[in-house]
PDB file of C-alpha atoms in Angstrom:
ATOM      1  CA  MET A   1      16.540  99.962 184.612  1.00 46.00           C
ATOM      2  CA  SER A   2      16.592  96.900 182.383  1.00 47.00           C
ATOM      3  CA  GLU A   3      19.833  95.306 181.217  1.00 49.00           C
ATOM      4  CA  ILE A   4      19.202  96.594 177.706  1.00 49.00           C
ATOM      5  CA  GLY A   5      18.955 100.187 178.880  1.00 48.00           C
ATOM      6  CA  LYS A   6      22.001  99.790 181.105  1.00 46.00           C
ATOM      7  CA  GLY A   7      24.152  98.568 178.195  1.00 47.00           C
ATOM      8  CA  ALA A   8      23.006 101.398 175.970  1.00 45.00           C
ATOM      9  CA  ARG A   9      23.796 103.947 178.676  1.00 46.00           C
ATOM     10  CA  GLU A  10      27.380 102.688 179.032  1.00 48.00           C
ATOM     11  CA  GLY A  11      28.008 103.156 175.326  1.00 44.00           C
ATOM     12  CA  PRO A  12      29.660 100.845 172.819  1.00 43.00           C
ATOM     13  CA  ARG A  13      32.711  98.912 173.883  1.00 40.00           C
ATOM     14  CA  SER A  14      35.551  97.985 171.622  1.00 42.00           C
ATOM     15  CA  GLU A  15      35.783  94.276 170.922  1.00 44.00           C
ATOM     16  CA  LEU A  16      39.560  94.525 171.097  1.00 43.00           C
ATOM     17  CA  LEU A  17      39.333  95.474 174.763  1.00 40.00           C
ATOM     18  CA  GLU A  18      37.144  92.465 175.563  1.00 42.00           C
ATOM     19  CA  HIS A  19      39.481  89.824 174.141  1.00 44.00           C
ATOM     20  CA  PRO A  20      42.438  88.672 176.228  1.00 50.00           C
ATOM     21  CA  LYS A  21      45.915  88.543 174.834  1.00 57.00           C
ATOM     22  CA  CYS A  22      47.183  85.009 174.422  1.00 76.00           C
ATOM     23  CA  GLU A  23      50.200  83.675 176.221  1.00 85.00           C
ATOM     24  CA  ASP A  24      53.101  82.715 173.969  1.00 78.00           C
ATOM     25  CA  ILE A  25      52.810  79.005 174.774  1.00 76.00           C
ATOM     26  CA  GLU A  26      49.108  79.066 173.933  1.00 80.00           C
ATOM     27  CA  LEU A  27      49.969  80.829 170.696  1.00 82.00           C
ATOM     28  CA  LEU A  28      52.274  77.971 169.720  1.00 82.00           C
ATOM     29  CA  ARG A  29      49.524  75.451 170.463  1.00 83.00           C
ATOM     30  CA  GLY A  30      47.221  77.622 168.422  1.00 86.00           C
ATOM     31  CA  PHE A  31      49.665  77.513 165.523  1.00 91.00           C
ATOM     32  CA  VAL A  32      49.406  73.724 165.417  1.00 89.00           C
ATOM     33  CA  LYS A  33      45.599  73.977 165.373  1.00 92.00           C
ATOM     34  CA  PHE A  34      45.778  76.662 162.697  1.00 94.00           C
ATOM     35  CA  TYR A  35      48.078  74.574 160.514  1.00 94.00           C
ATOM     36  CA  THR A  36      45.900  71.478 160.774  1.00 93.00           C
ATOM     37  CA  SER A  37      42.831  73.577 159.872  1.00 94.00           C
ATOM     38  CA  LEU A  38      44.323  74.567 156.514  1.00 95.00           C
ATOM     39  CA  ASN A  39      43.140  73.022 153.288  1.00 96.00           C
ATOM     40  CA  SER A  40      44.792  69.648 152.732  1.00 96.00           C
ATOM     41  CA  SER A  41      46.224  70.692 149.353  1.00 96.00           C
ATOM     42  CA  LEU A  42      47.980  73.680 150.949  1.00 95.00           C
ATOM     43  CA  ARG A  43      49.338  71.507 153.777  1.00 96.00           C
ATOM     44  CA  THR A  44      50.567  68.958 151.219  1.00 96.00           C
ATOM     45  CA  PHE A  45      52.300  71.671 149.213  1.00 96.00           C
ATOM     46  CA  ILE A  46      54.006  73.065 152.339  1.00 96.00           C
ATOM     47  CA  HIS A  47      54.904  69.564 153.536  1.00 95.00           C
ATOM     48  CA  TYR A  48      56.761  68.627 150.353  1.00 96.00           C
ATOM     49  CA  ARG A  49      58.456  72.002 149.896  1.00 97.00           C
ATOM     50  CA  VAL A  50      59.768  71.922 153.488  1.00 97.00           C
ATOM     51  CA  LEU A  51      60.689  68.233 153.270  1.00 97.00           C
ATOM     52  CA  SER A  52      62.692  68.731 150.069  1.00 97.00           C
ATOM     53  CA  ARG A  53      64.466  71.803 151.448  1.00 97.00           C
ATOM     54  CA  PHE A  54      65.094  70.787 155.079  1.00 96.00           C
ATOM     55  CA  GLY A  55      64.786  66.996 155.148  1.00 96.00           C
ATOM     56  CA  LYS A  56      62.025  67.093 157.763  1.00 95.00           C
ATOM     57  CA  SER A  57      58.311  67.556 157.556  1.00 94.00           C
ATOM     58  CA  PHE A  58      56.842  70.896 158.566  1.00 94.00           C
ATOM     59  CA  GLU A  59      54.973  69.144 161.384  1.00 92.00           C
ATOM     60  CA  GLN A  60      58.278  67.849 162.808  1.00 94.00           C
ATOM     61  CA  ILE A  61      59.785  71.306 162.660  1.00 94.00           C
ATOM     62  CA  ILE A  62      56.766  72.861 164.383  1.00 91.00           C
ATOM     63  CA  LEU A  63      56.988  70.347 167.230  1.00 89.00           C
ATOM     64  CA  GLU A  64      60.773  70.253 167.586  1.00 92.00           C
ATOM     65  CA  ASN A  65      61.666  73.907 167.075  1.00 92.00           C
ATOM     66  CA  PRO A  66      58.678  76.241 166.831  1.00 89.00           C
ATOM     67  CA  SER A  67      60.931  79.295 166.983  1.00 92.00           C
ATOM     68  CA  SER A  68      62.279  78.387 163.526  1.00 95.00           C
ATOM     69  CA  VAL A  69      58.887  78.260 161.785  1.00 95.00           C
ATOM     70  CA  TYR A  70      59.246  81.616 160.042  1.00 97.00           C
ATOM     71  CA  GLN A  71      62.762  80.849 158.788  1.00 97.00           C
ATOM     72  CA  VAL A  72      61.654  77.455 157.492  1.00 97.00           C
ATOM     73  CA  LEU A  73      58.645  78.910 155.692  1.00 97.00           C
ATOM     74  CA  SER A  74      60.772  81.695 154.265  1.00 97.00           C
ATOM     75  CA  GLY A  75      63.373  79.205 153.038  1.00 97.00           C
ATOM     76  CA  ALA A  76      60.851  76.808 151.539  1.00 97.00           C
ATOM     77  CA  LEU A  77      58.212  79.193 150.187  1.00 96.00           C
ATOM     78  CA  GLY A  78      59.955  82.561 149.952  1.00 97.00           C
ATOM     79  CA  GLN A  79      59.793  85.563 152.253  1.00 96.00           C
ATOM     80  CA  HIS A  80      56.616  87.002 150.724  1.00 97.00           C
ATOM     81  CA  ASN A  81      54.700  83.762 151.273  1.00 96.00           C
ATOM     82  CA  ALA A  82      56.083  83.417 154.804  1.00 96.00           C
ATOM     83  CA  GLU A  83      54.729  86.904 155.553  1.00 97.00           C
ATOM     84  CA  LEU A  84      51.383  85.950 154.055  1.00 96.00           C
ATOM     85  CA  PHE A  85      51.330  82.865 156.281  1.00 95.00           C
ATOM     86  CA  LEU A  86      51.878  85.056 159.368  1.00 96.00           C
ATOM     87  CA  TYR A  87      48.960  87.273 158.374  1.00 97.00           C
ATOM     88  CA  MET A  88      46.754  84.220 157.815  1.00 96.00           C
ATOM     89  CA  PHE A  89      47.670  82.992 161.295  1.00 96.00           C
ATOM     90  CA  LYS A  90      46.971  86.429 162.786  1.00 95.00           C
ATOM     91  CA  THR A  91      43.504  86.454 161.210  1.00 95.00           C
ATOM     92  CA  TRP A  92      42.835  82.933 162.498  1.00 94.00           C
ATOM     93  CA  LEU A  93      43.910  83.978 166.005  1.00 93.00           C
ATOM     94  CA  GLU A  94      41.595  86.973 165.948  1.00 92.00           C
ATOM     95  CA  ARG A  95      38.679  84.687 165.063  1.00 92.00           C
ATOM     96  CA  GLN A  96      39.632  82.628 168.124  1.00 89.00           C
ATOM     97  CA  GLY A  97      39.538  85.738 170.315  1.00 89.00           C
ATOM     98  CA  CYS A  98      43.303  86.180 170.614  1.00 90.00           C
ATOM     99  CA  ILE A  99      44.672  89.591 169.699  1.00 89.00           C
ATOM    100  CA  LYS A 100      48.378  89.751 168.872  1.00 90.00           C
ATOM    101  CA  SER A 101      50.285  92.130 166.647  1.00 93.00           C
ATOM    102  CA  ILE A 102      52.017  90.762 163.581  1.00 95.00           C
ATOM    103  CA  GLU A 103      55.338  91.733 165.192  1.00 95.00           C
ATOM    104  CA  GLU A 104      54.577  89.637 168.297  1.00 93.00           C
ATOM    105  CA  ILE A 105      53.558  86.661 166.197  1.00 94.00           C
ATOM    106  CA  GLY A 106      56.649  86.977 164.027  1.00 95.00           C
ATOM    107  CA  LYS A 107      58.914  87.163 167.052  1.00 94.00           C
ATOM    108  CA  ILE A 108      57.433  84.019 168.599  1.00 91.00           C
ATOM    109  CA  LEU A 109      57.724  82.113 165.304  1.00 94.00           C
ATOM    110  CA  GLY A 110      61.330  83.207 164.756  1.00 94.00           C
ATOM    111  CA  LYS A 111      61.139  86.172 162.429  1.00 95.00           C
ATOM    112  CA  PRO A 112      64.389  88.152 162.725  1.00 92.00           C
TER     113      PRO A 112
END
């Protein structure tokens, strides 16, 4: 039987089952890539809000203490916007083939 027929016989497979879960350390590296992929005006806005509130740039905070990212975003942008940022990151991860729940992502980035 051809490969086409074989695939059809097995039935559809869920894409979620085909994608591996990311390791936490890879997720943190992914966060840096995600952040740098954002529109420059959004990064500039975040940079100055975090800098004025915490005295450090967001990039410094990501590199020095990635487990405080959620708290920093929440303090600089408000809790609602910090949550939105987590969902944006989750969507970006899914496009990269990494499936994580919002709870897992929040935990790694320091959400209480």
